CSV table of C-alpha atoms in Angstrom, one decimal:
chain,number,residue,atom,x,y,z
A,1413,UNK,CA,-34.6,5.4,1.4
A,1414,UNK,CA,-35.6,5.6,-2.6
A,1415,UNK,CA,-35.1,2.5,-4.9
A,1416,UNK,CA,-32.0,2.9,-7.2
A,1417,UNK,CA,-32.6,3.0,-10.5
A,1418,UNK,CA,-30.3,1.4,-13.5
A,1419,UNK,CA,-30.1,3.6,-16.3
A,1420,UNK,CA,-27.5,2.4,-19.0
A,1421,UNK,CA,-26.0,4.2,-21.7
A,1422,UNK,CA,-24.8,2.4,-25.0
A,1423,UNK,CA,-21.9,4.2,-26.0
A,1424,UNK,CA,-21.5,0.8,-28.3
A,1425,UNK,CA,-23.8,-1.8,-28.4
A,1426,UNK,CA,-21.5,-5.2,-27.3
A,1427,UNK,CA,-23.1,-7.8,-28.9
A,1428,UNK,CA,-20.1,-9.7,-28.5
A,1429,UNK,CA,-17.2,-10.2,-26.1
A,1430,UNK,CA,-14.0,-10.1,-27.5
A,1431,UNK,CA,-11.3,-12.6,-26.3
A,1432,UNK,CA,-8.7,-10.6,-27.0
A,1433,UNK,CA,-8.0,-7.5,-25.0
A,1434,UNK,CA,-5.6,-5.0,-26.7
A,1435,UNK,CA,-3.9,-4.1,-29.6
A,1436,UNK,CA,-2.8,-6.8,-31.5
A,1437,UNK,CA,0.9,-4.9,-32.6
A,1438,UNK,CA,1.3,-4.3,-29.3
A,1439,UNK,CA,1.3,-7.6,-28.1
A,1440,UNK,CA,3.1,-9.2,-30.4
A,1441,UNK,CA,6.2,-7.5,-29.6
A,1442,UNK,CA,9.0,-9.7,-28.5
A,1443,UNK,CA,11.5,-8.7,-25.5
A,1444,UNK,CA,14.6,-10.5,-23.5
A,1445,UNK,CA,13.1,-9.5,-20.3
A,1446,UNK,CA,11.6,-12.6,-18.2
A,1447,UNK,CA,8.3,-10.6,-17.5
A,1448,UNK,CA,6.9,-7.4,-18.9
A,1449,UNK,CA,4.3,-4.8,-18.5
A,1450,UNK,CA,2.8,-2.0,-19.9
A,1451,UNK,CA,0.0,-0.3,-17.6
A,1452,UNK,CA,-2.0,3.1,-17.6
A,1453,UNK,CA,-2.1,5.1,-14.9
A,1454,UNK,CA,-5.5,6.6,-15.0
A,1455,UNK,CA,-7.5,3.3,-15.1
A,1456,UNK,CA,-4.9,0.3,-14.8
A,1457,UNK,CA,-5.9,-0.9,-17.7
A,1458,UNK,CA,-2.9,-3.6,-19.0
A,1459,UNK,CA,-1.7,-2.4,-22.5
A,1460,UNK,CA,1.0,-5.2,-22.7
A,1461,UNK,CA,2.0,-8.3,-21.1
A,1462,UNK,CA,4.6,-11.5,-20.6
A,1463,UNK,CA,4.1,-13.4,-18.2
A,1464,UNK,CA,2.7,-10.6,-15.6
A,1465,UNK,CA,1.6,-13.2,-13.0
A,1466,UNK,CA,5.2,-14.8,-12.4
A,1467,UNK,CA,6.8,-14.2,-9.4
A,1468,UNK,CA,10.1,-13.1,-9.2
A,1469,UNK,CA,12.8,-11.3,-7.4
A,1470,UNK,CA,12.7,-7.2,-7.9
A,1471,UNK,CA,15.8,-5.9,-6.0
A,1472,UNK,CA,15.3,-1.9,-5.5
A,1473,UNK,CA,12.0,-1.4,-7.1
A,1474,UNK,CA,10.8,-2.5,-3.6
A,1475,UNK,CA,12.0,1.1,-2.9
A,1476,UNK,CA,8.5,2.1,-4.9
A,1477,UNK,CA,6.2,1.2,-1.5
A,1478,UNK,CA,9.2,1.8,0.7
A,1479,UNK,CA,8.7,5.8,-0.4
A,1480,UNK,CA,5.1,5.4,-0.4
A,1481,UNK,CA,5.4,4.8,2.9
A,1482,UNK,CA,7.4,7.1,3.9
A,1483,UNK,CA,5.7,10.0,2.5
A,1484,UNK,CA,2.3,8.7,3.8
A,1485,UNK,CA,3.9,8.0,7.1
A,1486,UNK,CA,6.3,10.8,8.0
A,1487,UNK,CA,6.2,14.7,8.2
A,1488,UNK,CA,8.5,15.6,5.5
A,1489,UNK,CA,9.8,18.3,7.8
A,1490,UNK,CA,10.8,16.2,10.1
A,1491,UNK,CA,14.2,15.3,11.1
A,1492,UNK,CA,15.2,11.5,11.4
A,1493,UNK,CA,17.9,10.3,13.5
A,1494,UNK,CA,19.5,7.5,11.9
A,1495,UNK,CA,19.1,4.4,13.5
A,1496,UNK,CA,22.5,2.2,14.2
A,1497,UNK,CA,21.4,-0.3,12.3
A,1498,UNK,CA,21.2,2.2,8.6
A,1499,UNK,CA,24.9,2.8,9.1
A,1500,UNK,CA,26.7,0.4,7.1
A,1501,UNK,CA,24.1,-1.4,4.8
A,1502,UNK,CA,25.4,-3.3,1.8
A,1503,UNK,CA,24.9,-2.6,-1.5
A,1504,UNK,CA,23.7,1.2,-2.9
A,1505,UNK,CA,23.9,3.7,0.2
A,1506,UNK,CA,23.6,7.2,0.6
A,1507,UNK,CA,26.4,7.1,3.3
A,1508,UNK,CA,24.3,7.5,6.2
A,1509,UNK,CA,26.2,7.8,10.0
A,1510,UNK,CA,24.5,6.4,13.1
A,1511,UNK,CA,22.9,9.6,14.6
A,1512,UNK,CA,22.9,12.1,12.6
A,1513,UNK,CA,19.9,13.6,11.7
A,1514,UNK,CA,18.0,14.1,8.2
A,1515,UNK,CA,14.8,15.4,7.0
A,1516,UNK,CA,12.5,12.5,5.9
A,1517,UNK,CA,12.2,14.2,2.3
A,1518,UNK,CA,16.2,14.1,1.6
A,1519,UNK,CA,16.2,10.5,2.9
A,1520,UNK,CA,13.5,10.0,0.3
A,1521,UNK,CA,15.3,11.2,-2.4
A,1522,UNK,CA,18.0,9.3,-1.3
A,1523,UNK,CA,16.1,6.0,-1.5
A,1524,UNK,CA,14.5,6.9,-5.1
A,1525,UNK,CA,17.2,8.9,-6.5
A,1526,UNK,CA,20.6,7.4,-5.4
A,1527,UNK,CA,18.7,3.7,-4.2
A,1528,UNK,CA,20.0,4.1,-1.0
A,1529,UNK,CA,19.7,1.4,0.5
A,1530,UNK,CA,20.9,2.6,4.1
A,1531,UNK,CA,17.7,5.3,3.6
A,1532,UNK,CA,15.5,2.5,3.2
A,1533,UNK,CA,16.7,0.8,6.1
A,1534,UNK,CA,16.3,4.5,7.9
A,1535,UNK,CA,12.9,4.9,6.9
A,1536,UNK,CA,11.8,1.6,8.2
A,1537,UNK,CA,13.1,2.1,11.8
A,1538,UNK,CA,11.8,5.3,11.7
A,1539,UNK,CA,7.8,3.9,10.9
A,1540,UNK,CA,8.0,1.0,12.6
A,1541,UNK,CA,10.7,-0.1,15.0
A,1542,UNK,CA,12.0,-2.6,12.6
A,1543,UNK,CA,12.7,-4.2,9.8
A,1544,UNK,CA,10.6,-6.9,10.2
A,1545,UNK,CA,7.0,-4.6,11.7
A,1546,UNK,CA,7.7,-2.3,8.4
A,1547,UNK,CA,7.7,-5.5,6.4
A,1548,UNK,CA,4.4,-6.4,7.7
A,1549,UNK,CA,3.6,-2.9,6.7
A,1550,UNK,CA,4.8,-3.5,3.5
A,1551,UNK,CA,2.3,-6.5,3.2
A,1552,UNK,CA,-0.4,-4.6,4.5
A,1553,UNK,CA,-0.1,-1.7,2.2
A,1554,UNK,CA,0.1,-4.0,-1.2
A,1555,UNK,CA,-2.4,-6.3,0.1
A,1556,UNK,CA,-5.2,-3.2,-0.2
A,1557,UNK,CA,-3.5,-1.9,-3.0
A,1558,UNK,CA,-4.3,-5.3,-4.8
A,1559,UNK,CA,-1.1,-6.7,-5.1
A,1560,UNK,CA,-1.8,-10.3,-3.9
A,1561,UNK,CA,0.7,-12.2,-5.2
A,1562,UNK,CA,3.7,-10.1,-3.3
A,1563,UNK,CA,5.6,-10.6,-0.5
A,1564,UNK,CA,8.4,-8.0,1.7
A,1565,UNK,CA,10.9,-9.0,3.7
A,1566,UNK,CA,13.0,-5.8,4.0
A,1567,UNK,CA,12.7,-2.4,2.3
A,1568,UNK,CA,15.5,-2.1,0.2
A,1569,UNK,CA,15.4,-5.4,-2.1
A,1570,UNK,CA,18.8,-6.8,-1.3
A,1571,UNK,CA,18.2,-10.4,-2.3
A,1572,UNK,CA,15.8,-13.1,0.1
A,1573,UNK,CA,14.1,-16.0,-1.7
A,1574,UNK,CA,11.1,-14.9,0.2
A,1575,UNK,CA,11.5,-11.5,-1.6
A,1576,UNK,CA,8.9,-11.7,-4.6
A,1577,UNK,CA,6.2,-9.4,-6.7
A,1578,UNK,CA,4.7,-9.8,-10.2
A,1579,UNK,CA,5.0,-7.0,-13.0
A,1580,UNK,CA,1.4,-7.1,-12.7
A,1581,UNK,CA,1.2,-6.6,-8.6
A,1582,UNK,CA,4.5,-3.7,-9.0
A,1583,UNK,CA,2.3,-2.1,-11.5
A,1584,UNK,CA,-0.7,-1.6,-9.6
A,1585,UNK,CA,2.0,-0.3,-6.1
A,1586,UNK,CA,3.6,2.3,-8.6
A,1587,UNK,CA,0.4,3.3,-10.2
A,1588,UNK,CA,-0.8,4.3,-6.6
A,1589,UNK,CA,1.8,5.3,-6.1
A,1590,UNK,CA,2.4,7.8,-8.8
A,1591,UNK,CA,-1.2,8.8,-7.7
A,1592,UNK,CA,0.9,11.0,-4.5
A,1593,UNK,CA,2.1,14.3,-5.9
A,1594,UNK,CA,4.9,14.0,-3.6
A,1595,UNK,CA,6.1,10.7,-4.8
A,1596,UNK,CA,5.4,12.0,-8.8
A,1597,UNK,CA,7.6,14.8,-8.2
A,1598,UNK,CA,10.1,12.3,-6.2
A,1599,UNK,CA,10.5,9.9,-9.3
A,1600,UNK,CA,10.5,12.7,-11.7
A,1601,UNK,CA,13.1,14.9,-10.1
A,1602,UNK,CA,17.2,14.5,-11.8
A,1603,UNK,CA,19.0,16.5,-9.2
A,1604,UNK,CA,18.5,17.0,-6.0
A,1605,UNK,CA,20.9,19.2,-3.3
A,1606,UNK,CA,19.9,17.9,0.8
A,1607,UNK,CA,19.1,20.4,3.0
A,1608,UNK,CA,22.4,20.5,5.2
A,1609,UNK,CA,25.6,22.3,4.4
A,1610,UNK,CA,27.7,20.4,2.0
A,1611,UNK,CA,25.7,17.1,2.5
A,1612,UNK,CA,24.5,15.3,-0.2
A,1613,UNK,CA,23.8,15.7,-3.8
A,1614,UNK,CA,21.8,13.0,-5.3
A,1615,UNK,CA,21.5,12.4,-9.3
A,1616,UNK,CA,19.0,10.2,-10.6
A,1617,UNK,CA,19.9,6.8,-11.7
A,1618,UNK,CA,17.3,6.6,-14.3
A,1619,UNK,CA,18.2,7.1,-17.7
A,1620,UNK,CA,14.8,7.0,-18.8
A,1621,UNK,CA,14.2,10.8,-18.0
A,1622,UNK,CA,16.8,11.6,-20.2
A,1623,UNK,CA,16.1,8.8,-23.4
A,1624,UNK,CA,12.5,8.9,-23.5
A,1625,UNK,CA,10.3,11.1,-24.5
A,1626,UNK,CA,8.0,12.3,-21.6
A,1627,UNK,CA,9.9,10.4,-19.5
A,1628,UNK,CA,9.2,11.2,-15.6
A,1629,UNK,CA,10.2,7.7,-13.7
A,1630,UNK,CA,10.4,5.9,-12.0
A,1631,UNK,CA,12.6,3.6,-10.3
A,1632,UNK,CA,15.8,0.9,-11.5
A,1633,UNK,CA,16.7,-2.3,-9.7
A,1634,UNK,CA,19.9,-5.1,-9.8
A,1635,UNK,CA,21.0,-7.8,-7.7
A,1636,UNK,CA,22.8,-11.3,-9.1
A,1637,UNK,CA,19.4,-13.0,-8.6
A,1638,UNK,CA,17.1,-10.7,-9.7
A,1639,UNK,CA,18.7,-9.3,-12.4
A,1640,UNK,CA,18.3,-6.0,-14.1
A,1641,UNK,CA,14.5,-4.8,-13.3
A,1642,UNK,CA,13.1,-1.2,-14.3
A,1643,UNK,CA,9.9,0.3,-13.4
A,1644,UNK,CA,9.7,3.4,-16.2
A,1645,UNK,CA,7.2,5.7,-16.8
A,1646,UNK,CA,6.5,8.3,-19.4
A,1647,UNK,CA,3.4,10.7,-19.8
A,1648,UNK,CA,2.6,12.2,-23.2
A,1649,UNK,CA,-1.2,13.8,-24.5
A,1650,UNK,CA,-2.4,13.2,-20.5
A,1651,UNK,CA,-1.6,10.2,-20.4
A,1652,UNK,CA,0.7,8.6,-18.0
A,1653,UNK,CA,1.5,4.8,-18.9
A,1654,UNK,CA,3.8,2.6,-16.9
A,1655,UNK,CA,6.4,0.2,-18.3
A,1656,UNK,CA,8.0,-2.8,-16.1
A,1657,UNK,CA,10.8,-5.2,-17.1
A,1658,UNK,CA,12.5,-8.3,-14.9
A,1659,UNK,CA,15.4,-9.6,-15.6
A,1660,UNK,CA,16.4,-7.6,-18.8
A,1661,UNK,CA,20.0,-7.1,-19.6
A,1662,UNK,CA,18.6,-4.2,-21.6
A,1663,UNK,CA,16.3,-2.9,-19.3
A,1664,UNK,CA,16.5,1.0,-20.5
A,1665,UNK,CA,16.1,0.1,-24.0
A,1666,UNK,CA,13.2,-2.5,-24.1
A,1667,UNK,CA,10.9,0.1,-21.5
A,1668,UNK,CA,11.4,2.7,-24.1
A,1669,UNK,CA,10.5,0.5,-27.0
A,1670,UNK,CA,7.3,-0.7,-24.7
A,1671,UNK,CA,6.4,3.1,-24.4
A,1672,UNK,CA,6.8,4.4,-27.6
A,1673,UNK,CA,5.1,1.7,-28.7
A,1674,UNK,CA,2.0,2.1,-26.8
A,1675,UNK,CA,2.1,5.5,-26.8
A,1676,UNK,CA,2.2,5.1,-30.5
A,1677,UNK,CA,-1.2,2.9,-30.8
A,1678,UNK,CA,-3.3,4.1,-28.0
A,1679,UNK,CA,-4.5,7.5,-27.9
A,1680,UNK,CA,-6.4,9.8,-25.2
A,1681,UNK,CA,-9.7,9.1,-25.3
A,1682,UNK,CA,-12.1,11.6,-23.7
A,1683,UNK,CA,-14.7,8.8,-21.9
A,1684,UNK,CA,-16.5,12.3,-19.5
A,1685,UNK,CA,-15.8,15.8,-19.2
A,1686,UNK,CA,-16.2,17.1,-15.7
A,1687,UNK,CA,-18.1,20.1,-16.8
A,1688,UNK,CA,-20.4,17.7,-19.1
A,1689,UNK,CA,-24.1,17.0,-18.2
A,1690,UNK,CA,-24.9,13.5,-18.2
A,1691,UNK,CA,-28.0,13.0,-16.6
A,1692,UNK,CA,-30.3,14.1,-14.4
A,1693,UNK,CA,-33.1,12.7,-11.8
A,1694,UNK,CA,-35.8,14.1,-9.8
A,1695,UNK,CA,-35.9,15.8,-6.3
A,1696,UNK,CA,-38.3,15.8,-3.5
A,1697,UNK,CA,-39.3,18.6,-1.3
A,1698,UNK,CA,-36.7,21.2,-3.2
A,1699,UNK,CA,-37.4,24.5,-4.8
A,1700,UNK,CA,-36.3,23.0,-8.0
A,1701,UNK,CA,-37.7,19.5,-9.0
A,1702,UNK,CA,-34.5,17.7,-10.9
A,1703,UNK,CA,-30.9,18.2,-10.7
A,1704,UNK,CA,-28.2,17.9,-13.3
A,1705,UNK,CA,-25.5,15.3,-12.5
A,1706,UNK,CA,-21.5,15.4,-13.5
A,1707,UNK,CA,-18.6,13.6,-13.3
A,1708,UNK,CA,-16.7,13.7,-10.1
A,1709,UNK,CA,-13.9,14.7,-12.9
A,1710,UNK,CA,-12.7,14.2,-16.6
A,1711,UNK,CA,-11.9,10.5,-17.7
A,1712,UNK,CA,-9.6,9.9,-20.0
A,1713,UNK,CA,-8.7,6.2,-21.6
A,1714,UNK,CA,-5.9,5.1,-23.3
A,1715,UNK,CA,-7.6,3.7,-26.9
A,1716,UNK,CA,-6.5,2.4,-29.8
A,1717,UNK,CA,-8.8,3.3,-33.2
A,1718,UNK,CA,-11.2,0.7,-33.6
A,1719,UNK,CA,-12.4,0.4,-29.4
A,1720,UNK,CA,-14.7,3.0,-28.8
A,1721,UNK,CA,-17.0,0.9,-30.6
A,1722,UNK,CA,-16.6,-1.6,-28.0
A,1723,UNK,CA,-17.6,0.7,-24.8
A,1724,UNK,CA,-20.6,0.4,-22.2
A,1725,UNK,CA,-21.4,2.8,-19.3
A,1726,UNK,CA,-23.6,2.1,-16.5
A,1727,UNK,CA,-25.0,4.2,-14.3
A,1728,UNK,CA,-26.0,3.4,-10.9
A,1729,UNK,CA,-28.3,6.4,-9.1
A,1730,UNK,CA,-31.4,7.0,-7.2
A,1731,UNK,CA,-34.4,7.5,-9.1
A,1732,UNK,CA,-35.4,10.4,-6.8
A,1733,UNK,CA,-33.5,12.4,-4.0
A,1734,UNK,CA,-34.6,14.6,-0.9
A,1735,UNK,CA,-34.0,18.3,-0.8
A,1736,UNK,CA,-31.7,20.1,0.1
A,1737,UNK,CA,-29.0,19.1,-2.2
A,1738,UNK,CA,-25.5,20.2,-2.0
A,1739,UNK,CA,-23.2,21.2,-4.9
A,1740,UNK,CA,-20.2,18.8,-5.4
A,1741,UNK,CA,-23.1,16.1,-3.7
A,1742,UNK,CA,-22.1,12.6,-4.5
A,1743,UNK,CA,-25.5,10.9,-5.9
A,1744,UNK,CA,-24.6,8.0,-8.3
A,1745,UNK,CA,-21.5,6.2,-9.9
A,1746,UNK,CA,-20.7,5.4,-13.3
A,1747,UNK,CA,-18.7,2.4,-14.6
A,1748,UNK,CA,-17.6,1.8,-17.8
A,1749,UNK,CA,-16.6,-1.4,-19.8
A,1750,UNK,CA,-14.7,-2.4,-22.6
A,1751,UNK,CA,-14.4,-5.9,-23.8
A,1752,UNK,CA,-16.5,-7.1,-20.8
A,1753,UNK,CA,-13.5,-5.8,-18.3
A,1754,UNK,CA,-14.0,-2.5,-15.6
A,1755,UNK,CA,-11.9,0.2,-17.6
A,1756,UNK,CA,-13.4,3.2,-15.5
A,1757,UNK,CA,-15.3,3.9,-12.9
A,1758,UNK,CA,-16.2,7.7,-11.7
A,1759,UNK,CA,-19.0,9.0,-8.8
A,1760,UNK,CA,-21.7,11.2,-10.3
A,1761,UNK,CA,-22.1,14.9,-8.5
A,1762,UNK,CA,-24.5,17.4,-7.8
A,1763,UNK,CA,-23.8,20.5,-10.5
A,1764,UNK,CA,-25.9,22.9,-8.1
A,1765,UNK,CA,-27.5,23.1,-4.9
A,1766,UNK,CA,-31.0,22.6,-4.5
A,1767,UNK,CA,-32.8,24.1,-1.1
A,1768,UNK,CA,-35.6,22.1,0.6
A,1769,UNK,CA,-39.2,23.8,0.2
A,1770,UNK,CA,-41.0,26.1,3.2
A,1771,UNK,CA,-44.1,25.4,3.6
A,1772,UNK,CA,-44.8,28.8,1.8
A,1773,UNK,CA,-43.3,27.2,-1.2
A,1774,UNK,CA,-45.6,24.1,-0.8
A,1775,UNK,CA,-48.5,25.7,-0.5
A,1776,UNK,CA,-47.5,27.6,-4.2
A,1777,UNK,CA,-46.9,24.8,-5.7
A,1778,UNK,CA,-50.0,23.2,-4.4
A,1779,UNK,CA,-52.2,26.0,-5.4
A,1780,UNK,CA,-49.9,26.7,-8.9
A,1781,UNK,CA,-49.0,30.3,-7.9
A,1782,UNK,CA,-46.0,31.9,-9.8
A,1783,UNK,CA,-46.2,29.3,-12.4
């Protein structure tokens, strides 16, 4: 094993920590919704906030992890025979009969497209069993997500007391969830014909495709008790942001205005290219004696004009490897910060391989032939 080395690199000195942490515009804009969100995608970072740690009742936006689930969870090929229990469900429904039998990616569309709340209930007795193991499963999948401060009780959000997120904890579920191709193209999707003969046709519920600019999801929600809730995302210059509002009788219109906004104060930064060089160490015992390291991929930050001069990386790496080395290699990880706070974090690669010395090549080096 080799000591690891801390190298850091200043892309701004931080000689102070700013108690504020985002743009100032931004976060003085005032909404009717009871809690409020805006999140990027890439890095999580929280661009705007009311009251994102309150916990609160969010009807069908449950649906988010209940399709998250589902796609991580069942063959999309597959066919599902509805369980007695999907027949009937209040509220949204997708007119499922006891029986029949679906492909898990139609009952998906279902559930994100049309809410269906019968599809939800489907899905879960299709994973586990029940309503109450895929609750559990529920828990278990926000819990490593990060969302602490949530709780399941059933996969549809019809109203339970015990029933609760935070805009903060559903930001973090539909940013890993957005993460899942499937799921992005799910949310994303206005029309969408089943695969059965004169079954379904399901049209998205989301006006936000159609109002915003960029706008590809992601998922509305109503009950008495919860009120009007939207999860609505947009994605404009790379960059995919996230805006959640609960209990807002003008849910559409303030997720916009939250977008826009933020779209129109932060910008893409370019933190790493994936093709750029950013450091290299030494190797031990390989026919060359350093190797270049890269990101894992590109990072791009969403950054208002004055924060770059705000930024710290630190790179964590070996200060020498072993030969061989293999292209693509994981060596090191870098983290970046900006007002003190994680923004990024990205593993440092291998740009080549490197073979291990023969003794022949020892012995050349040793002696200082061929150089």
């Amino acid at each position: 094993m080799y000591k690891r080395g801390i190298c850091i690199i200043l892309v701004c000195i931080m000689m102070t920590l700013t108690l504020s942490y985002g743009n100032e515009d931004l976060k003085s804009i005032q909404i009717g919704g009871e809690s409020a969100i805006v999140m990027d995608v890439e890095t999580g970072r929280v661009l705007y906030e009311k009251n994102i740690y309150k916990k609160l009742p969010m009807a069908s936006t449950t649906k988010i992890i209940t399709a998250l689930l589902a796609i991580e969870n069942i063959s999309l090929d597959k066919k599902v025979k509805i369980n007695a229990q999907a027949e009937g469900v209040e509220g949204s429904s997708i007119y499922l009969r006891a029986g029949e039998e679906v492909k898990a990616i139609d009952l998906i569309y279902g559930l994100m497209l049309r809410s269906g709340n019968d599809s939800a209930t489907a899905i879960a007795y299709e994973i586990s069993g029940s309503i109450e193991d895929f609750a559990e499963l529920m828990n278990k999948r926000a819990k490593e997500i990060g969302a602490k401060n949530t709780n399941f009780v059933n996969p549809h959000g019809l109203h339970d007391d015990n029933h609760y997120t935070t805009a903060y904890d559903l930001g973090l579920i539909t940013r890993e969830a957005l993460k899942n191709p499937v799921f992005k193209e799910v949310v994303r999707t206005k029309f969408w014909t089943a695969d059965k003969d004169g079954y379904k046709h399901f049209a998205n519920k989301n006006n936000i495709l159609d109002i915003c600019d960029g706008g590809d999801g992601v998922k509305t929600g109503y009950t008495r008790r919860s009120g009007r809730c939207l999860v609505a995302s947009a994605t404009r210059n790379d960059m995919q942001l996230i805006a959640i509002t609960f209990n807002d009788y003008d849910w559409f219109n303030t997720t916009k205005m939250l977008l826009d906004e933020s779209f129109n104060i932060y910008k893409p930064y370019t933190l790493f290219d994936e093709k750029q060089i950013i450091t290299k160490t030494r190797v031990l015992d390989g026919k060359k004696k350093e190797v270049s390291l890269k990101p894992f991929k590109s990072s791009i930050i969403p950054m208002d004009k004055e924060e770059d001069k705000k930024l710290l990386t630190v790179i964590d790496m070996p200060k020498a490897l072993h030969a061989p080395i293999e292209k693509g290699q994981r060596i090191g990880k870098m983290t970046t910060y900006l007002y003190g706070k994680i923004i990024n974090t990205t593993y440092l690669i291998a740009n080549e391989s490197i073979e291990k010395q023969s003794l022949k090549d020892k012995i050349k080096d040793f002696f200082g032939i061929g150089q």
